[in-house]
PDB file of C-alpha atoms in Angstrom:
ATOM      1  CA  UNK A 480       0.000   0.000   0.000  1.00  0.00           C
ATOM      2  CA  UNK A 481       1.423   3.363  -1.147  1.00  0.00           C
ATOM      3  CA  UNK A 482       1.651   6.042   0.977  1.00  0.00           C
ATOM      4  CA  UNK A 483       2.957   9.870   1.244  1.00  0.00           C
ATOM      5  CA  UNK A 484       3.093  11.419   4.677  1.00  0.00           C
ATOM      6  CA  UNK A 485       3.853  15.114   4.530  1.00  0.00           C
ATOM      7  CA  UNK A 486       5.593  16.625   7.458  1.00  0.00           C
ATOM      8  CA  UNK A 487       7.593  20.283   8.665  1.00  0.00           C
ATOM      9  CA  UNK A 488       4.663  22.689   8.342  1.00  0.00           C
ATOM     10  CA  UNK A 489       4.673  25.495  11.064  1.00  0.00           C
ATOM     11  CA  UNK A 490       3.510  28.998  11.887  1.00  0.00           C
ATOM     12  CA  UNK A 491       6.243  30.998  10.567  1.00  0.00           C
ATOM     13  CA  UNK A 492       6.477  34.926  10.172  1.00  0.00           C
ATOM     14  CA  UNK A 493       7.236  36.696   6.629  1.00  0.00           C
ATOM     15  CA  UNK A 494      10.444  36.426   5.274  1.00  0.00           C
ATOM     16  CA  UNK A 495      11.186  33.299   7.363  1.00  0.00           C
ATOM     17  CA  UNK A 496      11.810  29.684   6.044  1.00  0.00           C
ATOM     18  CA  UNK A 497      10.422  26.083   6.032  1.00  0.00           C
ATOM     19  CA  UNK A 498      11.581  22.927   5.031  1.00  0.00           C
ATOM     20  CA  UNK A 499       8.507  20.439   4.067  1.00  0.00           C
ATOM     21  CA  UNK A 500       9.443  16.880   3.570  1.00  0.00           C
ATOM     22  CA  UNK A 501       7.408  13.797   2.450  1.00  0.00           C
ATOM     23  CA  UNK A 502       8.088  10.186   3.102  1.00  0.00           C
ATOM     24  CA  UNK A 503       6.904   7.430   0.672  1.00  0.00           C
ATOM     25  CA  UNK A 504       6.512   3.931   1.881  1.00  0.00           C
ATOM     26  CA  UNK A 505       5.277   0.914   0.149  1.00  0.00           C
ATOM     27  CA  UNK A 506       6.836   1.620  -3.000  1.00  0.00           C
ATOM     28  CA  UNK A 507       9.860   3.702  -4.765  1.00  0.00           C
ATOM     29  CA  UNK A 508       9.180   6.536  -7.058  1.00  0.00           C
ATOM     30  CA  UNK A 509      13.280   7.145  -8.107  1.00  0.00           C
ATOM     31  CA  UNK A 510      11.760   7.265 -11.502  1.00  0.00           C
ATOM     32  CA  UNK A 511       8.216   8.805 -11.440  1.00  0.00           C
ATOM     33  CA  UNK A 512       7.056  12.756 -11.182  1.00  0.00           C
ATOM     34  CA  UNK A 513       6.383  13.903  -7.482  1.00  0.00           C
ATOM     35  CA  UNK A 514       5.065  17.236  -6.917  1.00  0.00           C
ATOM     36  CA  UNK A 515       4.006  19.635  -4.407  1.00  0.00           C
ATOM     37  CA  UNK A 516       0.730  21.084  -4.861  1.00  0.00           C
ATOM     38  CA  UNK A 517      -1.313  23.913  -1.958  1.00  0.00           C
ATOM     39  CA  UNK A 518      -4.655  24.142  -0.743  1.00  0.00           C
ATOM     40  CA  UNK A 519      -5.570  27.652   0.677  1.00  0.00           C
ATOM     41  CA  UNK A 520      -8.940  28.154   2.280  1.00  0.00           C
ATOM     42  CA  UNK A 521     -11.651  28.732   0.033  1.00  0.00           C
ATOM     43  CA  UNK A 522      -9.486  27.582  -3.337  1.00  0.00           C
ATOM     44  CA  UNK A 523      -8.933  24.847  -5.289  1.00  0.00           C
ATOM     45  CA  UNK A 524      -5.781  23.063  -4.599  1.00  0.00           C
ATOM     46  CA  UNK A 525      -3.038  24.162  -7.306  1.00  0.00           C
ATOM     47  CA  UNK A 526       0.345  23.211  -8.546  1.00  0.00           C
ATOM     48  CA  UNK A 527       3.500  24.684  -6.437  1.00  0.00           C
ATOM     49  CA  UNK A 528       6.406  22.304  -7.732  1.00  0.00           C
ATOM     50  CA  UNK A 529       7.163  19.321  -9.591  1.00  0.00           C
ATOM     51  CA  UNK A 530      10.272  17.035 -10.066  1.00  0.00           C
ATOM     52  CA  UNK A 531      10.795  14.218 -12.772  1.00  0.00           C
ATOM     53  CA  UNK A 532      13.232  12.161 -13.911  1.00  0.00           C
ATOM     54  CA  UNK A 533      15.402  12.636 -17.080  1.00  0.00           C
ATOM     55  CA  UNK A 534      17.933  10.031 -17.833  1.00  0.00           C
ATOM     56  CA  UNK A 535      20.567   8.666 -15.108  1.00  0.00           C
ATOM     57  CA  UNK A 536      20.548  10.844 -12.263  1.00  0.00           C
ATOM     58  CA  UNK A 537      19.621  13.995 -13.872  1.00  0.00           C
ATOM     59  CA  UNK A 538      16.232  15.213 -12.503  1.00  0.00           C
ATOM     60  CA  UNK A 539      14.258  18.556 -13.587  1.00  0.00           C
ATOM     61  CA  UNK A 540      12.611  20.801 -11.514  1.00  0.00           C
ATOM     62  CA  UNK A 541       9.216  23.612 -12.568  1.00  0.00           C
ATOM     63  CA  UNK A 542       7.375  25.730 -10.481  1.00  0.00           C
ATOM     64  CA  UNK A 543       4.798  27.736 -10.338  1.00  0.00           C
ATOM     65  CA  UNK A 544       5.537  31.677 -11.078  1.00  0.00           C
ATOM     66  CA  UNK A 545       4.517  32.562  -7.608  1.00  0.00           C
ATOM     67  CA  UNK A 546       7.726  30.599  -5.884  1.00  0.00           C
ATOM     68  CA  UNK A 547       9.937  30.720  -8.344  1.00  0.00           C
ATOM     69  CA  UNK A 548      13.143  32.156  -7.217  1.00  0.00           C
ATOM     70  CA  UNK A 549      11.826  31.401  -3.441  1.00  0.00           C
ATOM     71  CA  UNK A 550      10.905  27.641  -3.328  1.00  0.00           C
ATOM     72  CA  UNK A 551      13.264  24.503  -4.435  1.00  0.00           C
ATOM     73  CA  UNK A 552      12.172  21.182  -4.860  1.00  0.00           C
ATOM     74  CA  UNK A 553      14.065  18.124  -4.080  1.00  0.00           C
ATOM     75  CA  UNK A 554      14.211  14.660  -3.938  1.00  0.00           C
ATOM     76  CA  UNK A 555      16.220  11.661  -1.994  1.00  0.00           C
ATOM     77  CA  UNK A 556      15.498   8.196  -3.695  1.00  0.00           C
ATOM     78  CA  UNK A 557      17.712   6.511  -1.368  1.00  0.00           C
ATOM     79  CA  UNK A 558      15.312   7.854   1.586  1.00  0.00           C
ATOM     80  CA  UNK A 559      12.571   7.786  -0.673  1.00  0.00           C
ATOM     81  CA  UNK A 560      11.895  11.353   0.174  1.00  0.00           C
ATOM     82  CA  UNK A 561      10.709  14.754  -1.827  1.00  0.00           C
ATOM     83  CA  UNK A 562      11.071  17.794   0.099  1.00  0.00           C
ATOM     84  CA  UNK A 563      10.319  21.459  -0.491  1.00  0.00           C
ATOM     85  CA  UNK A 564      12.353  23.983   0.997  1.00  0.00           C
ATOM     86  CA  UNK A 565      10.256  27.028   1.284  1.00  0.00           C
ATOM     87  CA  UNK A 566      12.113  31.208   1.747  1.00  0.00           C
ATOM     88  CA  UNK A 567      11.312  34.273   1.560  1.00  0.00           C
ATOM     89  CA  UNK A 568       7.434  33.397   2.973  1.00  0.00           C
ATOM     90  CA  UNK A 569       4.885  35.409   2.225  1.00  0.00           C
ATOM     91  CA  UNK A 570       1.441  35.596   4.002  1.00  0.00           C
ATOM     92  CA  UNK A 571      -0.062  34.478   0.663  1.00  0.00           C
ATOM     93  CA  UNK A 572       1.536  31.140   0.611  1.00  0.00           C
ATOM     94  CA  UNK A 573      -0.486  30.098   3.556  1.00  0.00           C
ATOM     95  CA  UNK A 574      -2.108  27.095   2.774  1.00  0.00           C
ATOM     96  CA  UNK A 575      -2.545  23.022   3.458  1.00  0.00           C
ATOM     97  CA  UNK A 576       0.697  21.325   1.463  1.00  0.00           C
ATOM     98  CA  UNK A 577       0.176  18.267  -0.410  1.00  0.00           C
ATOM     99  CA  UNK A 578       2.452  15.613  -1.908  1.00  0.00           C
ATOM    100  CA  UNK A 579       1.723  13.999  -4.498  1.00  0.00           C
ATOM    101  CA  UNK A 580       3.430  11.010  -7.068  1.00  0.00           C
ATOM    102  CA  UNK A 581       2.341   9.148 -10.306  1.00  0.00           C
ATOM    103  CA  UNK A 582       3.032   6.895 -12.054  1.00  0.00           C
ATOM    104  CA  UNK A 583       5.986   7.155 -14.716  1.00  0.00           C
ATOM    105  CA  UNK A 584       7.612   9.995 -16.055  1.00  0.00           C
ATOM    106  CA  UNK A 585       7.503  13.484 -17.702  1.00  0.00           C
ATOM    107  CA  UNK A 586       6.245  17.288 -16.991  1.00  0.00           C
ATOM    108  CA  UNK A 587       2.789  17.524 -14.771  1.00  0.00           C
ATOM    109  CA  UNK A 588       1.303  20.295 -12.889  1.00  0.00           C
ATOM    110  CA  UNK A 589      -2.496  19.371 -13.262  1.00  0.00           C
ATOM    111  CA  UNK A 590      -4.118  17.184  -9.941  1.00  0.00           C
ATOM    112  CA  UNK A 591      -5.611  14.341 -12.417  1.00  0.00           C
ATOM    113  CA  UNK A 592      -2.174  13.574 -13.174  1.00  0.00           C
ATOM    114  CA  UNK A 593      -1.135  12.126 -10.105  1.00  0.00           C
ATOM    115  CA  UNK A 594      -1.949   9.036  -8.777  1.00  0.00           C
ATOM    116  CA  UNK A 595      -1.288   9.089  -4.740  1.00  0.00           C
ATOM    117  CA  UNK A 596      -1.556  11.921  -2.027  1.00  0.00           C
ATOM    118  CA  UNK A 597      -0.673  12.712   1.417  1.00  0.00           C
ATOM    119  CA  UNK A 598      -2.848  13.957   3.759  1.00  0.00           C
ATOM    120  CA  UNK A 599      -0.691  17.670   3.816  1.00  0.00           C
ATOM    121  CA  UNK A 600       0.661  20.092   6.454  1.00  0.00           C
ATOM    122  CA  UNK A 601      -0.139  23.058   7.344  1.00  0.00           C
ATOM    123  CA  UNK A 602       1.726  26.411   6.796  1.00  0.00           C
ATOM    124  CA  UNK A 603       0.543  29.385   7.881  1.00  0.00           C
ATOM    125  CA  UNK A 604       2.932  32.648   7.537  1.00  0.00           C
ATOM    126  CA  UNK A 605       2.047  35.761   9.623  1.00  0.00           C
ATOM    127  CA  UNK A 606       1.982  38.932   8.741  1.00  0.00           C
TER     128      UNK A 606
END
């Protein structure tokens, strides 16, 4: 049974920092696209980062405009792990963080193209 537990979300104040990590269990994803995706309150949940495999060991990363610059996805298949390191917080990105992972490769920043979420974390950044 595959499953993503999301963990590291805090209150933080502007300008501070996060690191948000998720563990996979019950299988390995070394080759699939895992993402981070963020649920404010009243809005849809939408696309924040996303990580997929190339060839060998090379990896790419996207993000959405909003934390680009600020945000950088990352990813240890020997711990099975994706993480998120989060600067330069803004009140704005407050919000429930998901992780998410599907099956096989390539570029995807829509929900129905991932297969398996966590349950998220919240972050909430004060003004």
């Amino acid at each position: 049974q595959v499953q993503l537990v999301e963990s590291g979300g805090a209150l933080v104040q502007a300008g501070g920092s996060l690191r948000l990590s998720c563990q996979a269990s019950g299988r390995t994803f070394s080759r699939d696209t895992m993402g981070w995706f963020r649920q404010a309150p009243g809005k849809e949940r939408e696309f924040v980062a996303t990580t997929n495999w190339i060839s060998g060991s090379t990896y790419s990363a996207y993000y959405a405009d909003s934390v680009k610059g600020r945000f950088t996805i990352s990813r240890d298949n020997a711990k099975n792990t994706l993480d998120l390191q989060m600067n330069s917080l803004k009140p704005e990105d407050t919000a429930v963080y998901f992780c998410a992972a599907s099956y096989g490769t390539g570029y995807r920043r829509r929900r129905d193209q991932y297969d398996y979420w966590g349950q998220g974390t919240q972050v909430t950044v004060s003004s």
